[in-house]
Tab-separated table of C-alpha atoms in Angstrom:
chain	number	residue	atom	x	y	z
Z	490	MET	CA	-0.243	49.499	58.332
Z	491	PRO	CA	0.893	46.141	56.959
Z	492	THR	CA	-1.755	43.503	56.557
Z	493	ALA	CA	-1.318	40.163	58.242
Z	494	ARG	CA	-1.473	37.051	56.095
Z	495	ALA	CA	-3.371	34.098	57.552
Z	496	THR	CA	-1.524	30.791	57.397
Z	497	ALA	CA	-2.995	27.378	58.025
Z	498	SER	CA	-1.764	25.648	61.188
Z	499	VAL	CA	0.173	22.438	60.612
Z	500	ALA	CA	0.230	19.566	63.072
Z	501	PRO	CA	3.638	18.102	63.921
Z	502	GLY	CA	4.606	15.205	61.699
Z	503	THR	CA	2.146	16.119	58.939
Z	504	GLN	CA	2.789	17.645	55.524
Z	505	SER	CA	2.357	21.379	55.173
Z	506	SER	CA	-0.824	22.522	53.454
Z	507	THR	CA	-1.185	25.325	50.943
Z	508	THR	CA	-1.108	28.819	52.430
Z	509	ILE	CA	-4.494	30.521	52.110
Z	510	VAL	CA	-4.517	34.282	51.674
Z	511	PRO	CA	-7.832	36.049	52.418
Z	512	GLY	CA	-9.280	37.723	49.337
Z	513	GLU	CA	-7.027	35.782	46.990
Z	514	VAL	CA	-8.795	34.252	43.993
Z	515	VAL	CA	-7.758	30.636	43.610
Z	516	THR	CA	-7.909	29.627	39.950
Z	517	PRO	CA	-8.602	25.952	39.284
Z	518	PRO	CA	-5.943	24.041	37.351
Z	519	GLU	CA	-6.420	24.105	33.587
Z	520	VAL	CA	-7.875	20.919	32.178
Z	521	PRO	CA	-5.919	19.802	29.088
Z	522	PRO	CA	-8.059	19.691	25.938
Z	523	THR	CA	-9.256	16.301	24.775
Z	524	PHE	CA	-8.129	14.739	21.516
Z	525	ARG	CA	-11.551	15.424	20.006
Z	526	THR	CA	-11.334	19.102	20.996
Z	527	VAL	CA	-7.899	19.409	19.403
Z	528	LEU	CA	-9.218	17.858	16.185
Z	529	ARG	CA	-12.229	20.200	16.187
Z	530	ARG	CA	-9.939	23.233	16.456
Z	531	HIS	CA	-7.829	21.801	13.656
Z	532	PHE	CA	-10.808	21.344	11.349
Z	533	ILE	CA	-12.044	24.927	11.780
Z	534	SER	CA	-8.595	26.516	11.579
Z	535	ASN	CA	-7.673	28.764	8.663
Z	536	ARG	CA	-4.633	26.651	7.777
Z	537	PHE	CA	-6.720	23.525	7.357
Z	538	GLN	CA	-9.280	25.363	5.230
Z	539	VAL	CA	-6.492	26.716	2.988
Z	540	PHE	CA	-5.084	23.181	2.686
Z	541	ILE	CA	-8.508	21.786	1.722
Z	542	VAL	CA	-9.044	24.537	-0.856
Z	543	SER	CA	-5.591	23.791	-2.297
Z	544	LEU	CA	-6.511	20.110	-2.667
Z	545	VAL	CA	-9.820	21.091	-4.247
Z	546	VAL	CA	-8.031	23.317	-6.772
Z	547	MET	CA	-5.601	20.492	-7.545
Z	548	ASP	CA	-8.539	18.116	-7.933
Z	549	ALA	CA	-10.218	20.595	-10.301
Z	550	MET	CA	-7.082	20.710	-12.464
Z	551	LEU	CA	-6.944	16.901	-12.572
Z	552	VAL	CA	-10.616	16.730	-13.552
Z	553	LEU	CA	-10.025	19.308	-16.291
Z	554	VAL	CA	-7.067	17.387	-17.718
Z	555	GLU	CA	-8.969	14.090	-17.556
Z	556	LEU	CA	-11.920	15.640	-19.387
Z	557	MET	CA	-9.593	16.969	-22.073
Z	558	LEU	CA	-8.115	13.487	-22.452
Z	559	ASP	CA	-11.588	11.939	-22.603
Z	560	PHE	CA	-12.731	14.306	-25.367
Z	561	LYS	CA	-9.405	13.879	-27.213
Z	562	ILE	CA	-8.659	17.597	-26.898
Z	563	ILE	CA	-5.267	16.444	-25.641
Z	564	GLN	CA	-4.024	13.381	-27.457
Z	565	PRO	CA	-3.025	10.699	-24.922
Z	566	ASP	CA	0.063	8.558	-25.351
Z	567	LYS	CA	-0.159	5.097	-26.862
Z	568	ASP	CA	-0.732	3.221	-23.576
Z	569	ASN	CA	-2.509	6.169	-21.892
Z	570	HIS	CA	0.049	6.330	-19.080
Z	571	ALA	CA	-0.692	10.007	-18.455
Z	572	GLY	CA	-4.395	9.302	-17.981
Z	573	LYS	CA	-3.636	6.500	-15.522
Z	574	VAL	CA	-1.284	8.748	-13.523
Z	575	PHE	CA	-3.876	11.518	-13.304
Z	576	HIS	CA	-6.503	8.959	-12.341
Z	577	CYS	CA	-4.336	7.576	-9.528
Z	578	LEU	CA	-3.607	11.093	-8.251
Z	579	SER	CA	-7.332	11.787	-8.283
Z	580	ILE	CA	-8.002	8.635	-6.258
Z	581	ALA	CA	-5.296	9.638	-3.768
Z	582	ILE	CA	-7.014	12.997	-3.187
Z	583	LEU	CA	-10.402	11.294	-2.830
Z	584	THR	CA	-8.874	8.848	-0.328
Z	585	PHE	CA	-7.759	11.792	1.800
Z	586	PHE	CA	-11.283	13.240	1.627
Z	587	MET	CA	-12.724	9.866	2.683
Z	588	ILE	CA	-10.428	9.842	5.729
Z	589	GLU	CA	-11.456	13.438	6.458
Z	590	ILE	CA	-15.140	12.435	6.461
Z	591	VAL	CA	-14.525	9.554	8.885
Z	592	VAL	CA	-12.584	11.810	11.271
Z	593	LYS	CA	-15.250	14.529	11.033
Z	594	LEU	CA	-17.921	11.990	11.977
Z	595	TYR	CA	-15.830	11.063	15.020
Z	596	VAL	CA	-15.279	14.693	16.030
Z	597	PHE	CA	-18.677	16.286	15.369
Z	598	HIS	CA	-21.060	13.317	15.776
Z	599	LYS	CA	-24.715	14.380	15.282
Z	600	GLU	CA	-23.685	17.995	14.704
Z	601	PHE	CA	-22.137	16.880	11.413
Z	602	PHE	CA	-25.539	15.872	9.995
Z	603	SER	CA	-27.073	19.266	10.794
Z	604	HIS	CA	-25.142	20.823	7.889
Z	605	LYS	CA	-26.718	20.041	4.513
Z	606	CYS	CA	-23.575	21.013	2.601
Z	607	GLU	CA	-21.534	18.501	4.595
Z	608	ILE	CA	-24.047	15.726	3.849
Z	609	LEU	CA	-23.939	16.569	0.129
Z	610	ASP	CA	-20.149	16.528	0.306
Z	611	VAL	CA	-20.204	13.046	1.857
Z	612	VAL	CA	-22.507	11.723	-0.883
Z	613	VAL	CA	-20.406	13.226	-3.677
Z	614	VAL	CA	-17.105	11.979	-2.232
Z	615	ILE	CA	-18.365	8.427	-1.658
Z	616	VAL	CA	-19.945	8.162	-5.132
Z	617	SER	CA	-16.870	9.691	-6.800
Z	618	PHE	CA	-14.548	7.356	-4.906
Z	619	ALA	CA	-16.661	4.307	-5.778
Z	620	LEU	CA	-16.825	5.254	-9.469
Z	621	ASP	CA	-13.085	5.965	-9.600
Z	622	ILE	CA	-12.292	2.558	-8.081
Z	623	ALA	CA	-14.753	0.852	-10.439
Z	624	VAL	CA	-13.170	2.482	-13.485
Z	625	LEU	CA	-9.662	1.688	-12.264
Z	626	PHE	CA	-10.211	-2.032	-11.666
Z	627	CYS	CA	-13.281	-2.924	-13.737
Z	628	GLY	CA	-13.204	-0.386	-16.519
Z	629	HIS	CA	-13.522	-3.026	-19.228
Z	630	GLU	CA	-16.877	-4.136	-17.808
Z	631	PHE	CA	-18.424	-0.669	-18.000
Z	632	ASP	CA	-19.323	1.747	-20.746
Z	633	ALA	CA	-16.036	3.507	-20.141
Z	634	PHE	CA	-16.610	6.786	-21.955
Z	635	GLY	CA	-20.108	7.460	-20.584
Z	636	LEU	CA	-19.119	6.441	-17.053
Z	637	LEU	CA	-15.999	8.593	-17.100
Z	638	ILE	CA	-17.926	11.656	-18.289
Z	639	LEU	CA	-20.499	11.090	-15.527
Z	640	LEU	CA	-17.687	10.744	-13.021
Z	641	ARG	CA	-15.978	13.978	-14.107
Z	642	LEU	CA	-19.222	15.969	-13.945
Z	643	TRP	CA	-19.959	14.487	-10.524
Z	644	ARG	CA	-16.504	15.553	-9.361
Z	645	VAL	CA	-17.163	19.104	-10.590
Z	646	ALA	CA	-20.206	19.163	-8.283
Z	647	ARG	CA	-17.973	17.972	-5.441
Z	648	ILE	CA	-15.403	20.680	-6.143
Z	649	MET	CA	-18.026	23.426	-6.107
Z	650	ASN	CA	-19.505	22.033	-2.898
Z	651	SER	CA	-16.077	21.917	-1.218
Z	652	ILE	CA	-15.473	25.582	-2.033
Z	653	ILE	CA	-18.901	26.467	-0.621
Z	654	ILE	CA	-18.167	24.535	2.594
Z	655	SER	CA	-14.778	26.201	2.984
Z	656	VAL	CA	-16.232	29.695	2.522
Z	657	LYS	CA	-19.114	28.891	4.874
Z	658	THR	CA	-16.750	27.566	7.563
Z	659	ARG	CA	-14.638	30.712	7.392
Z	660	SER	CA	-17.741	32.912	7.575
Z	661	GLU	CA	-19.066	31.011	10.604
Z	662	ARG	CA	-15.708	31.331	12.350
Z	663	GLN	CA	-15.562	35.087	11.691
Z	664	LEU	CA	-19.157	35.439	12.889
Z	665	SER	CA	-18.340	33.534	16.078
Z	666	ARG	CA	-15.306	35.748	16.675
Z	667	LEU	CA	-17.384	38.915	16.144
Z	668	LYS	CA	-20.027	37.620	18.565
Z	669	MET	CA	-17.333	37.023	21.171
Z	670	ILE	CA	-15.930	40.537	20.673
Z	671	ASN	CA	-19.449	41.971	20.931
Z	672	TYR	CA	-20.033	40.044	24.163
Z	673	GLU	CA	-16.750	41.275	25.668
Z	674	LEU	CA	-17.581	44.879	24.727
Z	675	ALA	CA	-21.058	44.523	26.255
Z	676	MET	CA	-19.503	43.253	29.504
Z	677	LYS	CA	-17.062	46.172	29.546
Z	678	ILE	CA	-19.923	48.625	29.011
Z	679	GLN	CA	-21.837	46.999	31.861
Z	680	ASP	CA	-18.793	47.273	34.147
Z	681	LEU	CA	-18.332	50.943	33.206
Z	682	GLU	CA	-22.008	51.683	33.841
Z	683	PHE	CA	-21.775	50.006	37.237
Z	684	SER	CA	-18.601	51.958	38.027
Z	685	CYS	CA	-20.259	55.240	36.977
Z	686	THR	CA	-23.271	54.482	39.184
Z	687	LYS	CA	-21.015	53.848	42.177
Z	688	LYS	CA	-19.083	57.053	41.543
Z	689	GLU	CA	-22.325	59.052	41.254
Z	690	GLN	CA	-23.495	57.606	44.561
Z	691	GLU	CA	-20.146	58.452	46.147
Z	692	ILE	CA	-20.330	62.035	44.799
Z	693	GLU	CA	-23.865	62.389	46.150
Z	694	ARG	CA	-22.717	61.111	49.551
Z	695	LEU	CA	-19.818	63.577	49.641
Z	696	ASN	CA	-22.095	66.460	48.604
Z	697	LYS	CA	-24.506	65.547	51.410
Z	698	LEU	CA	-21.627	65.431	53.858
Z	699	LEU	CA	-20.455	68.883	52.743
Z	700	ARG	CA	-23.980	70.282	53.047
Z	701	ASP	CA	-24.314	68.845	56.554
Z	702	HIS	CA	-21.176	70.739	57.594
Z	703	GLY	CA	-22.266	73.949	55.882
Z	704	LEU	CA	-19.480	73.814	53.328
Z	705	LEU	CA	-21.783	73.528	50.344
Z	706	GLN	CA	-24.834	75.690	49.608
């Protein structure tokens, strides 16, 4: 027998309203994600983590070359153009990391300061950036060799910390995904248990009905 569909009555001269079907689940319209949410997803994505690790590796290579130039393992050219180029590239990478920190503060707010590794990363980046700028513009006013060695070693600490943060972020994302899968499996098990209970009750009801009619001993 076909089921009748209930429609809303419409007064003459008015606009038609949405047809309401009994038993139909009306899903609310999807709310578009905010800009902050989009940035958060971007920061925890695998692609961004790979990009950060790539920059960290590049930064490590620059630090290694600069250390070799400082200790005269590699003989620089007469005007030290190579050292200046590597130094500028290093500052460019640090500038990107400074921008990353500012955006992270905007996205995560107080949550950002709950991670000790992130706080250490901020300190190392800011100090490294300040020392790099000081050496670039005021190098003649400092003990250049000692300051540069301190700067390189400080950058090594930053590189190690960046790798730790990247690995930790990936681990937290995998853990979150596993928790979600575990939750979905638990809900499925609960649904199956509820379905089994209903079927057992239905079987018991049918057995009772058969016994009442003498069809089951």
